């Protein structure tokens, strides 16, 4: 098999973590007889520096033609204060929407090996935690009408609009219900239907769609309550389906339950097999270039790519079990390390995971 992957290394620690994911994929490919063709393009701050815009058309075109996109992270202080549509983040939103990737899957899994890294008490995380946040990614307040009125005067106002159509809610709800099969079969839909009209529609549509999936149990929570419940009793959650903004916030919260945002991968998918795979963490400019960033989230994102875009489930499991083995042997990057562990750098962590794959 042969796959074409567009690589967007991005800014900050992006290039460092991407390099390790590419090493792991190449090692896996050599072992499994899979060829990965990597083509690098620019997006984010690096693209602003090189081309004057965060998402050059050529980057988007290359992504569209490839089988999958692997992304590091974008942004940094250097590009702060640019107009809204010229920021590195605007490039990220442009690529998600330009590729029609309406669903963002963010698994928050607590590894047994990493339980001690969770800030929650052992009594709260007694069993394994395995939550999948399904975040709507190309609608809502991120893409609604926004603007400023009376610019520059002391009566200045700014607004952003949350808007969802039935079709947008239906497709993300279906994806969440389907994802619940083969898991614990519970979907929690998170909204703010006690206040927002868009949330009232969200809830109505999710209830209607749920009738197509009678085996799946549907629960509803208001977002404020959901954010509390995630900390109080994370085990009650299986699949969480929610809007773009609520999903952004709740997935960061869910990630912290697992101990480190440096561990969590994500997949952004749409109607076809083309997907965008990126760690949920940011570009962390404060630690860039020091070989201390945790590459595991990006390596696990590559595993999600194998599973969702290439349907290579066995290969994905190989990568995931290599990660677990390295953790079980006591190796940790700085963010998840503590006394008694062997602290290693970004490159060393990548090498260790690659050698576990070779050793199988
Ligand atoms: C994320 C990030 C992005 C988002 C930012 C960088 C635009 O926080 O992927 O969660 O809000 O979607
Ligand atoms: Mg976020």
XYZ file of C-alpha atoms and ligand atoms in Angstrom:
373
model
C 0.000 0.000 0.000
C 1.032 3.565 -0.623
C -0.324 6.740 0.969
C 0.318 10.420 0.281
C 0.499 12.492 3.435
C 0.711 16.267 3.484
C 2.818 17.347 6.440
C 2.234 20.740 8.018
C 4.954 21.046 10.631
C 3.796 24.509 11.695
C 5.322 26.626 14.441
C 6.884 26.331 17.900
C 7.271 22.704 18.926
C 5.279 21.624 15.826
C 8.324 20.637 13.714
C 9.944 18.729 16.602
C 6.928 16.573 17.384
C 6.127 16.018 13.706
C 9.653 14.720 13.049
C 9.104 11.968 15.621
C 5.715 11.008 14.177
C 7.291 10.781 10.708
C 10.081 8.600 12.121
C 7.492 6.284 13.699
C 5.455 6.083 10.477
C 8.542 5.335 8.396
C 9.632 2.621 10.815
C 6.164 1.127 10.742
C 6.006 1.353 6.959
C 9.309 -0.503 6.551
C 8.029 -3.249 8.807
C 4.532 -3.576 7.379
C 5.303 -2.973 3.705
C 3.454 0.340 3.602
C 4.918 3.311 1.743
C 4.233 6.767 3.102
C 5.020 9.647 0.761
C 5.409 12.821 2.790
C 5.051 16.231 1.227
C 5.728 19.272 3.350
C 3.678 22.440 3.008
C 3.386 25.551 5.119
C 0.494 26.690 7.265
C 0.331 29.055 10.229
C 2.994 31.520 11.335
C 5.695 30.001 9.126
C 3.423 30.534 6.091
C 2.804 34.153 7.135
C 6.576 34.685 7.196
C 7.164 32.949 3.856
C 4.059 33.938 1.873
C 2.331 36.694 3.839
C -0.726 34.559 4.541
C -1.446 31.756 7.005
C -3.037 29.361 4.516
C -1.606 29.694 0.998
C -3.914 28.331 -1.681
C -1.197 25.887 -2.785
C -1.156 24.366 0.715
C -4.909 23.819 0.692
C -4.776 22.360 -2.826
C -2.013 19.903 -1.868
C -3.975 18.845 1.223
C -7.098 18.251 -0.874
C -5.180 15.951 -3.209
C -3.561 13.899 -0.464
C -4.842 10.891 1.474
C -4.368 12.559 4.853
C -2.853 15.605 6.516
C -0.539 15.488 9.527
C -0.256 18.755 11.424
C 2.036 19.851 14.273
C 0.777 23.080 15.810
C 0.505 26.714 14.767
C 0.844 30.161 16.330
C 3.122 32.046 18.696
C 3.802 35.489 20.151
C 5.500 36.613 16.943
C 2.165 36.641 15.104
C -0.071 37.993 17.850
C -2.048 41.158 17.119
C -2.510 40.499 13.394
C -5.997 41.146 11.945
C -8.469 38.300 12.597
C -8.305 36.700 9.153
C -4.496 36.898 8.950
C -3.582 34.978 12.104
C -2.025 31.493 12.205
C -5.260 30.308 13.895
C -7.280 31.603 10.909
C -5.144 29.305 8.754
C -6.129 26.359 10.929
C -9.839 27.213 10.752
C -9.496 27.711 6.991
C -7.996 24.296 6.476
C -10.612 22.536 8.625
C -13.436 24.186 6.761
C -11.705 24.104 3.342
C -11.367 20.321 3.623
C -14.946 19.934 4.929
C -13.759 18.313 8.161
C -16.877 18.827 10.246
C -16.094 16.414 13.061
C -13.217 16.541 15.491
C -12.611 13.361 17.471
C -10.682 13.852 20.678
C -10.196 10.715 22.757
C -9.248 11.278 26.389
C -7.844 7.999 27.591
C -6.103 7.522 30.885
C -3.247 5.081 30.585
C -2.754 2.834 33.587
C 0.938 3.641 33.356
C 0.155 7.350 33.727
C -2.426 7.363 36.497
C -0.032 9.119 38.824
C 0.167 12.066 36.387
C -3.539 12.873 36.709
C -4.320 15.794 39.006
C -7.487 13.970 40.123
C -7.417 11.823 43.240
C -6.979 8.084 42.805
C -10.448 7.613 44.297
C -11.965 9.632 41.421
C -10.086 7.840 38.641
C -10.446 4.368 40.134
C -11.092 2.595 36.804
C -9.870 3.278 33.325
C -11.190 6.446 31.767
C -11.986 6.395 28.069
C -13.927 9.399 26.821
C -14.380 10.418 23.195
C -15.211 14.076 22.668
C -16.906 14.574 19.295
C -16.652 18.264 18.584
C -18.511 19.955 15.713
C -15.722 21.679 13.796
C -16.904 23.778 10.870
C -19.903 25.656 12.256
C -21.138 27.569 15.271
C -19.605 30.711 16.686
C -16.221 29.999 15.075
C -17.712 30.580 11.642
C -20.805 32.741 12.339
C -21.183 36.374 11.413
C -18.922 38.601 13.503
C -17.877 42.181 13.554
C -17.346 45.481 15.242
C -19.697 48.445 15.377
C -18.718 52.065 16.010
C -15.044 51.172 15.650
C -12.644 53.197 17.724
C -15.239 55.220 19.630
C -16.222 54.726 23.235
C -19.513 53.231 22.056
C -17.635 50.462 20.215
C -19.286 47.024 20.245
C -18.202 43.598 19.023
C -20.263 40.494 18.291
C -19.911 36.842 17.254
C -22.833 34.670 16.227
C -23.612 31.086 17.196
C -25.667 29.525 14.430
C -26.403 25.886 13.587
C -28.548 24.342 10.858
C -30.478 21.096 11.166
C -28.179 19.478 8.588
C -25.040 20.436 10.526
C -26.442 19.038 13.775
C -27.733 15.859 12.135
C -24.402 14.859 10.600
C -22.362 15.391 13.762
C -25.009 13.604 15.859
C -24.999 10.599 13.498
C -21.233 10.398 13.689
C -21.367 10.455 17.500
C -24.043 7.739 17.683
C -22.092 5.532 15.281
C -18.943 6.043 17.341
C -20.798 4.842 20.452
C -21.215 1.366 18.938
C -18.271 -0.762 19.954
C -17.795 1.473 22.992
C -20.027 1.670 26.060
C -23.015 2.836 24.023
C -23.673 6.128 25.798
C -23.846 9.517 24.059
C -23.942 12.663 26.184
C -25.019 15.686 24.210
C -23.763 18.916 25.765
C -25.538 22.214 25.110
C -26.907 25.310 26.800
C -30.521 24.711 25.858
C -31.783 26.519 28.954
C -30.624 29.790 27.373
C -29.503 29.558 23.749
C -31.890 29.142 20.826
C -29.166 27.383 18.803
C -28.831 24.875 21.670
C -32.599 24.295 21.749
C -32.466 23.309 18.090
C -29.338 21.221 18.804
C -31.187 19.247 21.468
C -34.323 18.743 19.335
C -32.297 17.446 16.403
C -30.084 15.173 18.526
C -33.212 13.620 20.089
C -34.705 13.064 16.637
C -31.500 11.486 15.280
C -31.189 9.261 18.365
C -34.317 7.351 17.246
C -32.185 5.900 14.413
C -29.867 4.374 17.025
C -32.152 2.661 19.569
C -29.289 0.647 21.138
C -27.476 3.804 22.184
C -28.406 5.620 25.387
C -28.702 9.387 24.998
C -28.191 11.823 27.870
C -28.219 15.616 27.847
C -26.195 17.974 30.001
C -25.891 21.730 30.095
C -22.317 22.749 29.432
C -21.760 24.277 32.870
C -22.928 21.091 34.559
C -20.936 18.939 32.095
C -17.708 20.733 32.935
C -18.343 20.051 36.634
C -19.354 16.404 36.075
C -16.151 15.739 34.088
C -14.133 16.407 37.224
C -16.611 14.958 39.741
C -17.114 11.615 38.012
C -15.417 11.216 34.621
C -16.487 7.557 34.383
C -20.065 8.517 33.544
C -18.916 9.704 30.101
C -18.439 7.595 26.990
C -19.055 9.749 23.877
C -19.628 13.474 24.326
C -21.100 15.308 21.342
C -21.112 19.072 21.343
C -20.714 22.321 19.430
C -17.480 23.827 18.192
C -16.906 26.211 21.115
C -18.112 23.924 23.903
C -16.048 21.096 22.396
C -12.941 23.262 22.330
C -13.314 23.994 26.024
C -14.425 20.557 27.219
C -11.706 18.717 25.321
C -9.002 20.754 27.045
C -10.656 19.958 30.349
C -10.967 16.251 29.534
C -7.311 16.152 28.492
C -6.156 17.335 31.888
C -7.950 14.447 33.604
C -5.479 12.217 31.820
C -2.517 14.078 33.249
C -0.993 15.798 30.286
C -2.250 17.650 27.265
C 0.948 16.359 25.645
C -0.586 12.881 25.391
C -3.800 13.524 23.501
C -4.253 13.109 19.745
C -7.099 14.236 17.534
C -8.643 13.417 14.199
C -10.702 15.794 12.104
C -12.853 13.990 9.602
C -15.583 14.756 7.106
C -17.629 12.904 4.537
C -14.784 10.934 2.920
C -11.572 9.292 4.073
C -9.448 12.452 3.945
C -8.679 13.577 7.485
C -6.481 15.999 9.380
C -4.536 14.639 12.336
C -3.017 16.837 14.988
C -2.171 16.802 18.686
C -4.672 18.777 20.741
C -1.907 20.827 22.343
C -0.646 24.099 20.925
C 2.715 25.267 19.606
C 4.184 25.889 23.101
C 6.686 28.546 21.935
C 8.159 28.739 25.459
C 9.670 25.260 25.145
C 10.322 25.199 21.383
C 13.752 24.072 20.205
C 14.732 22.559 23.555
C 14.035 18.901 22.758
C 11.690 18.575 25.741
C 8.244 18.558 24.075
C 6.193 15.376 24.344
C 5.806 13.847 20.851
C 3.302 11.188 21.993
C 0.152 13.176 21.116
C 1.401 13.584 17.553
C 2.501 9.950 17.311
C -0.940 8.862 18.548
C -2.501 11.251 15.998
C -0.573 9.351 13.323
C -2.123 6.154 14.728
C -5.572 7.736 14.347
C -4.651 8.530 10.740
C -3.833 4.877 10.123
C -7.189 3.891 11.561
C -9.572 6.506 10.174
C -8.079 7.507 6.820
C -6.234 4.330 5.789
C -8.312 1.668 7.536
C -5.050 0.111 8.784
C -6.317 -0.934 12.197
C -3.568 -3.438 12.951
C -0.898 -0.848 12.155
C -2.649 1.703 14.388
C -2.688 -0.775 17.263
C 1.000 -1.468 16.732
C 1.807 2.208 17.245
C -0.471 2.510 20.280
C 0.971 -0.559 21.945
C 4.523 0.667 21.256
C 3.646 3.871 23.135
C 2.261 1.868 26.065
C 5.344 -0.346 26.201
C 7.691 2.634 26.338
C 5.617 4.164 29.151
C 5.527 0.824 30.967
C 9.342 0.710 30.836
C 9.361 3.969 32.797
C 10.364 6.437 30.087
C 8.738 9.871 30.345
C 9.127 13.254 28.729
C 9.443 16.114 31.175
C 5.720 17.019 31.213
C 4.681 13.590 32.517
C 7.777 12.684 34.487
C 8.298 12.575 38.217
C 10.673 10.900 40.649
C 11.616 7.346 39.791
C 11.091 7.707 36.042
C 13.612 7.955 33.252
C 13.186 11.435 31.770
C 13.977 11.585 28.048
C 13.852 14.269 25.368
C 11.589 14.562 22.334
C 13.939 12.735 19.954
C 14.756 9.973 22.397
C 11.057 9.346 23.036
C 10.441 9.068 19.280
C 13.353 6.659 18.896
C 12.177 4.486 21.792
C 8.688 4.165 20.296
C 10.136 3.395 16.863
C 12.367 0.681 18.304
C 9.396 -0.974 20.023
C 7.737 -1.169 16.605
C 10.864 -2.707 15.101
C 11.048 -5.213 17.931
C 7.551 -6.676 17.439
C -7.878 23.683 19.169
C -7.348 25.079 19.267
C -7.900 25.898 18.112
C -9.412 25.923 18.244
C -7.334 27.332 18.014
C -5.823 27.327 17.940
C -7.931 28.095 16.875
O -7.656 25.641 20.509
O -7.641 23.017 18.145
O -8.531 23.238 20.119
O -9.961 26.738 18.987
O -10.051 25.134 17.567
Mg -8.534 24.272 21.883
